[in-house]
């Protein structure tokens, strides 16, 4: 027996030695190509970049993983305890691996006949996610254990726990506990209760399926399990567990930034891409180790912009309203689609409707079921509606050669047919979602009935809802507004509606001919080269021959008329093309293109005479910037969308201080601002007088009404508006800048001007004098003057005598000379 015992002991010792050697060999073999665990100490969790408006509100986020890192100190103790109880009860005792948990899991898996329980510690989970793969092999498990052990010797427990709680995926697009708190409970992590913490701690094992929104009953069971574990591990008492379990769970996500500022946000993203390009980062010494998209989407930047929500809201609403008015003047393009009779019942089943869908001035799709000349009956899910023909009065057949004025549709059968699917809004709609054809109006002395407000609570399935037919515009536009003197771009809108299909930013990326809105640049150059506000010009026929091609160019006025002699002030106010061309010819194009370059217009601008009438493509932002010199005492500002960028810890990476350059003299700028005010007071933009405060501007219309503009200036704000089709074509007869672009400017400024004092342009301290001049001769006004203007002049250039009108030509004189 002794000998047998000795032999047995030797055999066991040998087997143990062999096992130890085998284990050592396996550990050595598995350790040969292990990744470095030390880099976890400096591991950068992919973080969300947050973009802020100027008032500090959140505009939006850029991210690959929706994660908002927080420190362990910011997390409630019960949250940390809940995760430890649920995931790794011996976290603070083991050295990276938990042998007891491994044995316990092995026994339960053997009893179940399958893998039902894991034994990975929190440290192992970090290793698996950040250093290894998800492959289910013994080799990977060995490597995981080795690395976990080493990591525990390299980092403290709290450091490991902090990485885990910030890194773990918890479903619903949430990475880390802060993002999960926002996603499931609509609050920040420091405000999470014990009951809510237990829910979050139940998610790591199966975040895709353990979604509280999908199965709140199952979530309650998992919460109970976590709370029970916390009692067993001594983190909480049974009474605390019962109190937490009895609290109701209210699932709600923290509201994301709304749809406001989509165009602005995308332009910020494009700008950040340029800022954090590797070459630029190195050249400017920006203290960051990530470049391009990695910086934007993973560095957790804080981007502070110049966008003002009140301005952006007003700008988006104004442009949408103006574009809808334009598309209605262009006529009815037809229904969205037509549903065959046999498919109509199925269509209505697939498109349910609730009366609340029409709240906040929203549009919905309606199916036409019957039509008479007086109107159309429609179906909206199980509800009925009626579109009176009066709301279809604009639905003429499109004809760009024919102005819509005086054309009224009085027969609904010429507009829609049974089976047509059309957009509709509620008659009496209130809200801001979309402009509508028949909004709510209170009764007035002139309109005693008004338009009663739509109330979705009063709708029943038997009474038709009064509806208004609508049409999505195919015409597009842009609006950009710059504050002076800092250059803050307070609003930027690049089209009718920002979406995944419509991200082309017409405010910054579109290049279109500005038409007559370029003329102030011509006249600014003229004022520095011998012309004054009272210089006499001739609105008469003009012919020019291209020296290279021999082609003749015969520009004309928009109205095809000749008004004869007029002073420079009147020529700009009335936007007379022929006067402008003659100024350009007398002056030469080089001073004009030089002035354009000084005002920030592209250096590649040509010296062709047609450029004086705006025959050169520019962006709305470029034109807005050029006009800032007129509003800002000659200082040309650099448009500023991004004010500052900091890293996740608050260190400043980019600081864009206001920039400006003295592009023109203060005297030139003041005179131009005065002339632009005359455009509003007595020229092509008189509609803007409704604003009731000092404002100037210039309309612009390119050939065949393809592109239309209005650029407005005040001492505090410059706003550029553009309207046109993406595929260039005519907007239609009489669709000028004053009709299509100016309304958007007015709608916008009516909402934001009250944010500023109604100040006027201030003349420079010296160099400006005033004189009352004869509007027909350009001389000082005399006793026989019938038309006079009080105009500014650069000192020494003002008229000093009265003159005769014998040299003044009228339009009739010019016609007699022609024929």
Short mmCIF file of C-alpha atoms in Angstrom, two decimals, residues 350-736:
data_model
loop_
_atom_site.label_atom_id
_atom_site.label_comp_id
_atom_site.label_asym_id
_atom_site.label_seq_id
_atom_site.Cartn_x
_atom_site.Cartn_y
_atom_site.Cartn_z
CA UNK A 350 -51.71 51.65 -45.80
CA UNK A 351 -51.94 55.39 -45.12
CA UNK A 352 -53.81 55.88 -41.82
CA UNK A 353 -54.71 59.40 -40.75
CA UNK A 354 -55.26 61.16 -37.47
CA UNK A 355 -56.72 64.70 -37.34
CA UNK A 356 -53.73 65.73 -35.26
CA UNK A 357 -51.55 65.09 -38.31
CA UNK A 358 -52.77 68.46 -39.60
CA UNK A 359 -51.80 70.34 -36.42
CA UNK A 360 -48.99 72.89 -36.46
CA UNK A 361 -49.71 73.70 -40.13
CA UNK A 362 -48.52 70.29 -41.33
CA UNK A 363 -49.39 68.90 -44.75
CA UNK A 364 -50.71 65.40 -45.39
CA UNK A 365 -51.51 63.39 -48.50
CA UNK A 366 -55.17 63.03 -49.47
CA UNK A 367 -56.84 60.74 -52.01
CA UNK A 368 -59.37 62.42 -54.31
CA UNK A 369 -62.61 60.39 -54.43
CA UNK A 370 -64.98 62.67 -56.35
CA UNK A 371 -64.77 66.01 -58.19
CA UNK A 372 -67.26 68.64 -59.28
CA UNK A 373 -66.55 72.10 -60.67
CA UNK A 374 -67.07 73.51 -57.16
CA UNK A 375 -64.54 71.31 -55.40
CA UNK A 376 -63.11 67.88 -54.64
CA UNK A 377 -64.05 65.27 -52.06
CA UNK A 378 -61.05 63.47 -50.59
CA UNK A 379 -60.33 60.61 -48.21
CA UNK A 380 -57.71 60.65 -45.45
CA UNK A 381 -57.57 57.18 -43.95
CA UNK A 382 -61.02 56.73 -42.39
CA UNK A 383 -61.75 60.48 -42.48
CA UNK A 384 -63.26 62.70 -45.15
CA UNK A 385 -62.20 66.07 -46.47
CA UNK A 386 -63.27 68.69 -48.96
CA UNK A 387 -61.16 71.03 -51.09
CA UNK A 388 -63.12 74.05 -52.22
CA UNK A 389 -62.29 75.30 -55.72
CA UNK A 390 -61.47 78.68 -54.22
CA UNK A 391 -58.30 77.18 -52.73
CA UNK A 392 -57.39 76.00 -56.26
CA UNK A 393 -57.56 79.46 -57.84
CA UNK A 394 -53.80 79.42 -58.45
CA UNK A 395 -53.78 76.00 -60.16
CA UNK A 396 -53.39 77.21 -63.73
CA UNK A 397 -51.50 75.21 -66.35
CA UNK A 398 -47.81 76.14 -66.11
CA UNK A 399 -46.63 78.54 -68.81
CA UNK A 400 -43.40 80.46 -68.14
CA UNK A 401 -44.19 82.87 -70.98
CA UNK A 402 -47.44 83.95 -69.37
CA UNK A 403 -47.66 85.94 -66.14
CA UNK A 404 -50.17 84.54 -63.62
CA UNK A 405 -51.80 87.91 -62.95
CA UNK A 406 -55.53 87.88 -63.59
CA UNK A 407 -55.75 84.10 -64.17
CA UNK A 408 -58.12 82.34 -61.75
CA UNK A 409 -59.18 78.71 -61.89
CA UNK A 410 -62.91 78.29 -61.24
CA UNK A 411 -63.42 74.64 -62.18
CA UNK A 412 -61.94 71.95 -59.91
CA UNK A 413 -62.31 69.28 -62.62
CA UNK A 414 -59.51 71.02 -64.52
CA UNK A 415 -57.18 70.52 -61.57
CA UNK A 416 -57.76 67.06 -60.06
CA UNK A 417 -59.49 63.78 -60.87
CA UNK A 418 -60.65 60.77 -58.83
CA UNK A 419 -57.67 58.70 -57.74
CA UNK A 420 -55.28 61.66 -57.55
CA UNK A 421 -53.09 61.89 -54.47
CA UNK A 422 -52.43 65.50 -53.50
CA UNK A 423 -50.90 67.45 -50.64
CA UNK A 424 -53.38 69.27 -48.43
CA UNK A 425 -53.35 71.49 -45.35
CA UNK A 426 -56.21 72.37 -43.03
CA UNK A 427 -58.16 75.54 -43.68
CA UNK A 428 -57.51 77.71 -40.64
CA UNK A 429 -54.19 76.03 -39.86
CA UNK A 430 -51.93 77.53 -37.21
CA UNK A 431 -48.29 76.71 -36.58
CA UNK A 432 -44.87 76.78 -38.17
CA UNK A 433 -44.30 73.39 -39.81
CA UNK A 434 -45.11 74.67 -43.32
CA UNK A 435 -46.65 77.71 -44.96
CA UNK A 436 -50.29 77.01 -45.84
CA UNK A 437 -52.75 78.34 -48.38
CA UNK A 438 -55.53 79.29 -45.95
CA UNK A 439 -54.07 80.04 -42.51
CA UNK A 440 -56.14 81.10 -39.52
CA UNK A 441 -57.13 84.77 -39.58
CA UNK A 442 -58.97 86.71 -36.94
CA UNK A 443 -61.99 88.71 -38.16
CA UNK A 444 -61.32 92.33 -39.06
CA UNK A 445 -63.37 95.29 -40.24
CA UNK A 446 -62.46 94.39 -43.83
CA UNK A 447 -62.80 90.63 -43.33
CA UNK A 448 -65.63 90.12 -40.88
CA UNK A 449 -65.55 86.31 -41.05
CA UNK A 450 -61.81 85.75 -41.02
CA UNK A 451 -60.70 82.13 -41.17
CA UNK A 452 -61.64 80.08 -38.09
CA UNK A 453 -58.78 78.13 -36.54
CA UNK A 454 -58.53 74.42 -37.25
CA UNK A 455 -59.02 72.30 -34.13
CA UNK A 456 -58.20 68.62 -34.51
CA UNK A 457 -60.20 67.78 -31.36
CA UNK A 458 -63.42 68.86 -33.09
CA UNK A 459 -63.00 66.55 -36.08
CA UNK A 460 -65.23 63.51 -36.53
CA UNK A 461 -65.30 60.86 -39.23
CA UNK A 462 -68.66 61.93 -40.65
CA UNK A 463 -67.95 65.63 -41.20
CA UNK A 464 -65.53 66.54 -44.03
CA UNK A 465 -62.48 68.54 -42.99
CA UNK A 466 -62.09 71.83 -44.87
CA UNK A 467 -58.80 71.50 -46.73
CA UNK A 468 -56.55 73.55 -48.96
CA UNK A 469 -54.63 72.05 -51.89
CA UNK A 470 -50.85 72.47 -51.68
CA UNK A 471 -47.81 71.86 -53.89
CA UNK A 472 -44.20 71.18 -53.02
CA UNK A 473 -42.00 73.69 -54.81
CA UNK A 474 -39.48 72.59 -57.41
CA UNK A 475 -37.99 76.07 -57.37
CA UNK A 476 -35.18 76.49 -54.85
CA UNK A 477 -33.42 79.32 -53.09
CA UNK A 478 -31.09 80.46 -50.34
CA UNK A 479 -30.91 83.04 -47.59
CA UNK A 480 -27.83 84.07 -45.64
CA UNK A 481 -27.59 86.83 -43.06
CA UNK A 482 -24.41 88.38 -41.66
CA UNK A 483 -24.16 90.61 -38.61
CA UNK A 484 -21.83 93.56 -38.86
CA UNK A 485 -19.27 94.44 -37.70
CA UNK A 486 -18.23 90.97 -36.39
CA UNK A 487 -19.20 89.00 -39.48
CA UNK A 488 -21.29 86.47 -37.56
CA UNK A 489 -23.41 84.40 -39.94
CA UNK A 490 -26.55 84.41 -37.79
CA UNK A 491 -28.69 82.52 -40.32
CA UNK A 492 -27.96 80.35 -43.32
CA UNK A 493 -30.55 78.46 -45.37
CA UNK A 494 -29.53 76.52 -48.45
CA UNK A 495 -32.89 75.44 -49.85
CA UNK A 496 -36.55 74.68 -49.21
CA UNK A 497 -35.99 71.75 -46.90
CA UNK A 498 -32.85 70.01 -45.67
CA UNK A 499 -32.94 66.22 -46.04
CA UNK A 500 -30.74 63.30 -47.01
CA UNK A 501 -31.85 63.90 -50.62
CA UNK A 502 -31.49 67.68 -50.52
CA UNK A 503 -28.17 68.75 -48.99
CA UNK A 504 -26.81 70.94 -51.78
CA UNK A 505 -26.28 74.25 -50.00
CA UNK A 506 -27.30 76.99 -52.41
CA UNK A 507 -26.18 79.68 -49.99
CA UNK A 508 -22.53 78.61 -50.23
CA UNK A 509 -22.20 76.12 -53.09
CA UNK A 510 -24.46 77.50 -55.80
CA UNK A 511 -22.86 79.89 -58.29
CA UNK A 512 -25.45 81.99 -60.09
CA UNK A 513 -25.48 85.30 -61.96
CA UNK A 514 -26.51 88.09 -59.58
CA UNK A 515 -27.95 90.34 -62.27
CA UNK A 516 -28.55 93.91 -61.16
CA UNK A 517 -27.51 93.18 -57.58
CA UNK A 518 -23.97 93.49 -58.97
CA UNK A 519 -24.59 97.15 -59.97
CA UNK A 520 -23.68 98.66 -56.58
CA UNK A 521 -20.16 97.33 -57.14
CA UNK A 522 -20.06 99.21 -60.46
CA UNK A 523 -21.31 102.43 -58.91
CA UNK A 524 -18.96 102.11 -55.94
CA UNK A 525 -16.03 102.01 -58.37
CA UNK A 526 -17.53 104.92 -60.32
CA UNK A 527 -17.73 107.11 -57.21
CA UNK A 528 -13.96 106.74 -56.78
CA UNK A 529 -13.32 107.59 -60.41
CA UNK A 530 -14.98 110.90 -61.19
CA UNK A 531 -18.68 110.07 -60.83
CA UNK A 532 -21.01 111.42 -58.14
CA UNK A 533 -24.54 110.69 -57.01
CA UNK A 534 -25.67 113.52 -59.35
CA UNK A 535 -23.69 112.55 -62.45
CA UNK A 536 -25.93 112.77 -65.49
CA UNK A 537 -26.35 109.46 -67.33
CA UNK A 538 -28.22 108.47 -70.48
CA UNK A 539 -30.78 105.70 -70.50
CA UNK A 540 -30.44 105.18 -74.23
CA UNK A 541 -29.65 102.39 -76.72
CA UNK A 542 -26.21 100.84 -76.50
CA UNK A 543 -24.30 98.54 -78.86
CA UNK A 544 -20.91 96.99 -78.23
CA UNK A 545 -18.77 94.77 -80.46
CA UNK A 546 -16.55 92.03 -79.14
CA UNK A 547 -13.09 92.65 -80.55
CA UNK A 548 -12.20 88.96 -80.69
CA UNK A 549 -15.39 87.48 -82.11
CA UNK A 550 -16.88 90.51 -83.83
CA UNK A 551 -20.24 89.75 -82.19
CA UNK A 552 -22.54 92.63 -81.35
CA UNK A 553 -23.99 92.98 -77.86
CA UNK A 554 -27.18 94.99 -77.46
CA UNK A 555 -28.20 95.08 -73.80
CA UNK A 556 -31.63 96.38 -72.90
CA UNK A 557 -33.59 97.43 -69.87
CA UNK A 558 -35.95 94.97 -68.23
CA UNK A 559 -38.96 96.92 -69.48
CA UNK A 560 -37.41 97.44 -72.94
CA UNK A 561 -37.92 101.20 -72.58
CA UNK A 562 -35.58 104.21 -72.67
CA UNK A 563 -36.13 106.93 -70.10
CA UNK A 564 -33.55 109.40 -71.35
CA UNK A 565 -31.34 111.49 -69.07
CA UNK A 566 -31.24 110.79 -65.33
CA UNK A 567 -28.79 111.20 -62.49
CA UNK A 568 -26.76 108.33 -61.13
CA UNK A 569 -28.91 108.09 -58.00
CA UNK A 570 -32.03 107.46 -60.07
CA UNK A 571 -30.28 105.08 -62.46
CA UNK A 572 -29.40 102.76 -59.56
CA UNK A 573 -32.75 103.14 -57.78
CA UNK A 574 -34.64 102.23 -60.97
CA UNK A 575 -32.03 99.63 -61.98
CA UNK A 576 -31.51 100.95 -65.50
CA UNK A 577 -29.22 98.54 -67.32
CA UNK A 578 -28.23 100.92 -70.11
CA UNK A 579 -27.09 103.62 -67.72
CA UNK A 580 -24.94 101.07 -65.89
CA UNK A 581 -23.35 99.74 -69.07
CA UNK A 582 -22.48 103.26 -70.21
CA UNK A 583 -20.89 103.97 -66.83
CA UNK A 584 -18.85 100.79 -67.20
CA UNK A 585 -17.78 101.73 -70.73
CA UNK A 586 -16.73 105.25 -69.73
CA UNK A 587 -14.98 103.98 -66.62
CA UNK A 588 -13.43 100.85 -68.11
CA UNK A 589 -13.92 97.40 -66.63
CA UNK A 590 -10.61 97.15 -64.78
CA UNK A 591 -11.61 99.55 -61.95
CA UNK A 592 -14.89 97.64 -61.66
CA UNK A 593 -13.35 94.18 -61.48
CA UNK A 594 -10.71 95.51 -59.11
CA UNK A 595 -13.49 96.81 -56.86
CA UNK A 596 -15.23 93.43 -57.07
CA UNK A 597 -12.04 91.70 -55.95
CA UNK A 598 -11.61 94.21 -53.12
CA UNK A 599 -15.12 93.26 -51.99
CA UNK A 600 -14.32 89.55 -51.94
CA UNK A 601 -15.61 88.53 -55.37
CA UNK A 602 -13.65 85.71 -57.04
CA UNK A 603 -10.23 86.72 -58.38
CA UNK A 604 -11.10 85.08 -61.70
CA UNK A 605 -13.74 87.65 -62.58
CA UNK A 606 -13.36 88.75 -66.20
CA UNK A 607 -13.23 92.25 -67.71
CA UNK A 608 -16.11 91.59 -70.08
CA UNK A 609 -18.53 94.52 -70.25
CA UNK A 610 -21.50 92.22 -69.54
CA UNK A 611 -20.08 91.63 -66.05
CA UNK A 612 -21.27 95.14 -65.15
CA UNK A 613 -24.82 93.76 -65.38
CA UNK A 614 -24.02 90.75 -63.20
CA UNK A 615 -23.05 88.27 -65.90
CA UNK A 616 -20.69 86.46 -63.56
CA UNK A 617 -21.62 83.58 -61.26
CA UNK A 618 -21.26 84.06 -57.50
CA UNK A 619 -22.73 82.55 -54.35
CA UNK A 620 -25.29 84.26 -52.09
CA UNK A 621 -22.76 84.22 -49.24
CA UNK A 622 -20.18 85.95 -51.43
CA UNK A 623 -22.64 88.69 -52.37
CA UNK A 624 -23.71 89.15 -48.76
CA UNK A 625 -20.09 89.58 -47.76
CA UNK A 626 -19.48 92.15 -50.50
CA UNK A 627 -22.37 94.27 -49.24
CA UNK A 628 -21.03 94.27 -45.67
CA UNK A 629 -18.56 96.94 -46.77
CA UNK A 630 -21.47 99.26 -47.66
CA UNK A 631 -23.10 98.65 -44.28
CA UNK A 632 -19.92 98.76 -42.22
CA UNK A 633 -18.16 102.04 -43.07
CA UNK A 634 -16.14 100.38 -45.81
CA UNK A 635 -14.94 97.43 -43.71
CA UNK A 636 -15.31 94.10 -45.48
CA UNK A 637 -15.93 91.40 -42.88
CA UNK A 638 -14.97 87.76 -43.05
CA UNK A 639 -18.14 85.66 -42.60
CA UNK A 640 -17.83 83.70 -39.36
CA UNK A 641 -19.85 80.55 -38.77
CA UNK A 642 -17.50 78.85 -36.30
CA UNK A 643 -16.47 81.09 -33.43
CA UNK A 644 -14.45 78.59 -31.42
CA UNK A 645 -13.62 74.90 -31.18
CA UNK A 646 -12.48 73.21 -27.97
CA UNK A 647 -11.57 69.64 -27.16
CA UNK A 648 -13.55 67.49 -24.76
CA UNK A 649 -11.70 68.97 -21.79
CA UNK A 650 -12.26 72.58 -22.79
CA UNK A 651 -8.85 73.34 -24.31
CA UNK A 652 -9.21 75.80 -27.19
CA UNK A 653 -8.17 74.32 -30.52
CA UNK A 654 -9.52 76.99 -32.87
CA UNK A 655 -10.40 80.59 -32.05
CA UNK A 656 -11.84 82.62 -34.92
CA UNK A 657 -11.70 86.24 -33.85
CA UNK A 658 -13.69 88.72 -35.97
CA UNK A 659 -11.78 89.77 -39.07
CA UNK A 660 -12.30 92.71 -41.40
CA UNK A 661 -10.34 94.79 -43.87
CA UNK A 662 -10.87 98.37 -45.05
CA UNK A 663 -11.99 97.57 -48.60
CA UNK A 664 -13.44 100.97 -49.55
CA UNK A 665 -13.40 104.39 -47.95
CA UNK A 666 -15.96 105.26 -45.28
CA UNK A 667 -17.17 108.05 -47.56
CA UNK A 668 -17.75 105.68 -50.48
CA UNK A 669 -19.52 103.19 -48.19
CA UNK A 670 -21.83 105.84 -46.73
CA UNK A 671 -22.81 107.19 -50.15
CA UNK A 672 -23.50 103.66 -51.41
CA UNK A 673 -25.62 102.89 -48.34
CA UNK A 674 -27.61 106.06 -49.03
CA UNK A 675 -28.11 105.07 -52.68
CA UNK A 676 -29.24 101.59 -51.62
CA UNK A 677 -31.80 103.18 -49.29
CA UNK A 678 -33.16 105.05 -52.32
CA UNK A 679 -33.70 101.68 -54.05
CA UNK A 680 -36.09 100.86 -51.20
CA UNK A 681 -37.62 104.31 -50.86
CA UNK A 682 -38.25 105.01 -54.54
CA UNK A 683 -36.88 102.19 -56.68
CA UNK A 684 -37.33 98.51 -57.40
CA UNK A 685 -37.60 97.42 -53.74
CA UNK A 686 -40.30 99.71 -52.36
CA UNK A 687 -42.08 96.72 -50.81
CA UNK A 688 -39.37 96.74 -48.14
CA UNK A 689 -40.67 100.08 -46.83
CA UNK A 690 -43.13 97.99 -44.85
CA UNK A 691 -40.28 97.33 -42.39
CA UNK A 692 -40.59 100.91 -41.20
CA UNK A 693 -36.90 101.44 -40.47
CA UNK A 694 -33.77 102.49 -42.37
CA UNK A 695 -32.91 99.74 -44.83
CA UNK A 696 -31.28 99.63 -48.23
CA UNK A 697 -30.83 96.97 -50.82
CA UNK A 698 -30.72 95.96 -54.43
CA UNK A 699 -32.80 93.63 -56.52
CA UNK A 700 -31.27 91.43 -59.21
CA UNK A 701 -32.71 89.46 -62.12
CA UNK A 702 -30.62 87.54 -64.64
CA UNK A 703 -31.56 87.09 -68.29
CA UNK A 704 -34.93 85.45 -68.94
CA UNK A 705 -35.74 85.56 -65.20
CA UNK A 706 -33.52 82.56 -64.54
CA UNK A 707 -32.06 83.75 -61.25
CA UNK A 708 -33.44 86.42 -58.94
CA UNK A 709 -31.86 88.18 -55.99
CA UNK A 710 -32.31 90.71 -53.27
CA UNK A 711 -29.52 91.84 -50.98
CA UNK A 712 -30.59 94.06 -48.11
CA UNK A 713 -28.41 96.17 -45.84
CA UNK A 714 -28.87 97.78 -42.46
CA UNK A 715 -26.17 99.16 -40.16
CA UNK A 716 -26.38 95.93 -38.15
CA UNK A 717 -27.28 93.22 -40.66
CA UNK A 718 -26.74 92.23 -44.31
CA UNK A 719 -29.09 89.66 -45.82
CA UNK A 720 -28.74 87.98 -49.21
CA UNK A 721 -31.63 86.09 -50.85
CA UNK A 722 -31.47 84.04 -54.04
CA UNK A 723 -34.23 82.20 -55.93
CA UNK A 724 -33.92 79.92 -58.97
CA UNK A 725 -34.09 76.38 -60.32
CA UNK A 726 -31.22 73.95 -59.77
CA UNK A 727 -31.41 73.09 -63.45
CA UNK A 728 -31.29 76.61 -64.82
CA UNK A 729 -34.47 77.74 -66.55
CA UNK A 730 -36.83 80.67 -66.49
CA UNK A 731 -38.83 81.32 -63.34
CA UNK A 732 -41.57 82.77 -65.52
CA UNK A 733 -42.62 86.08 -66.96
CA UNK A 734 -42.42 89.00 -64.50
CA UNK A 735 -40.66 86.82 -61.90
CA UNK A 736 -38.08 89.43 -60.91
#
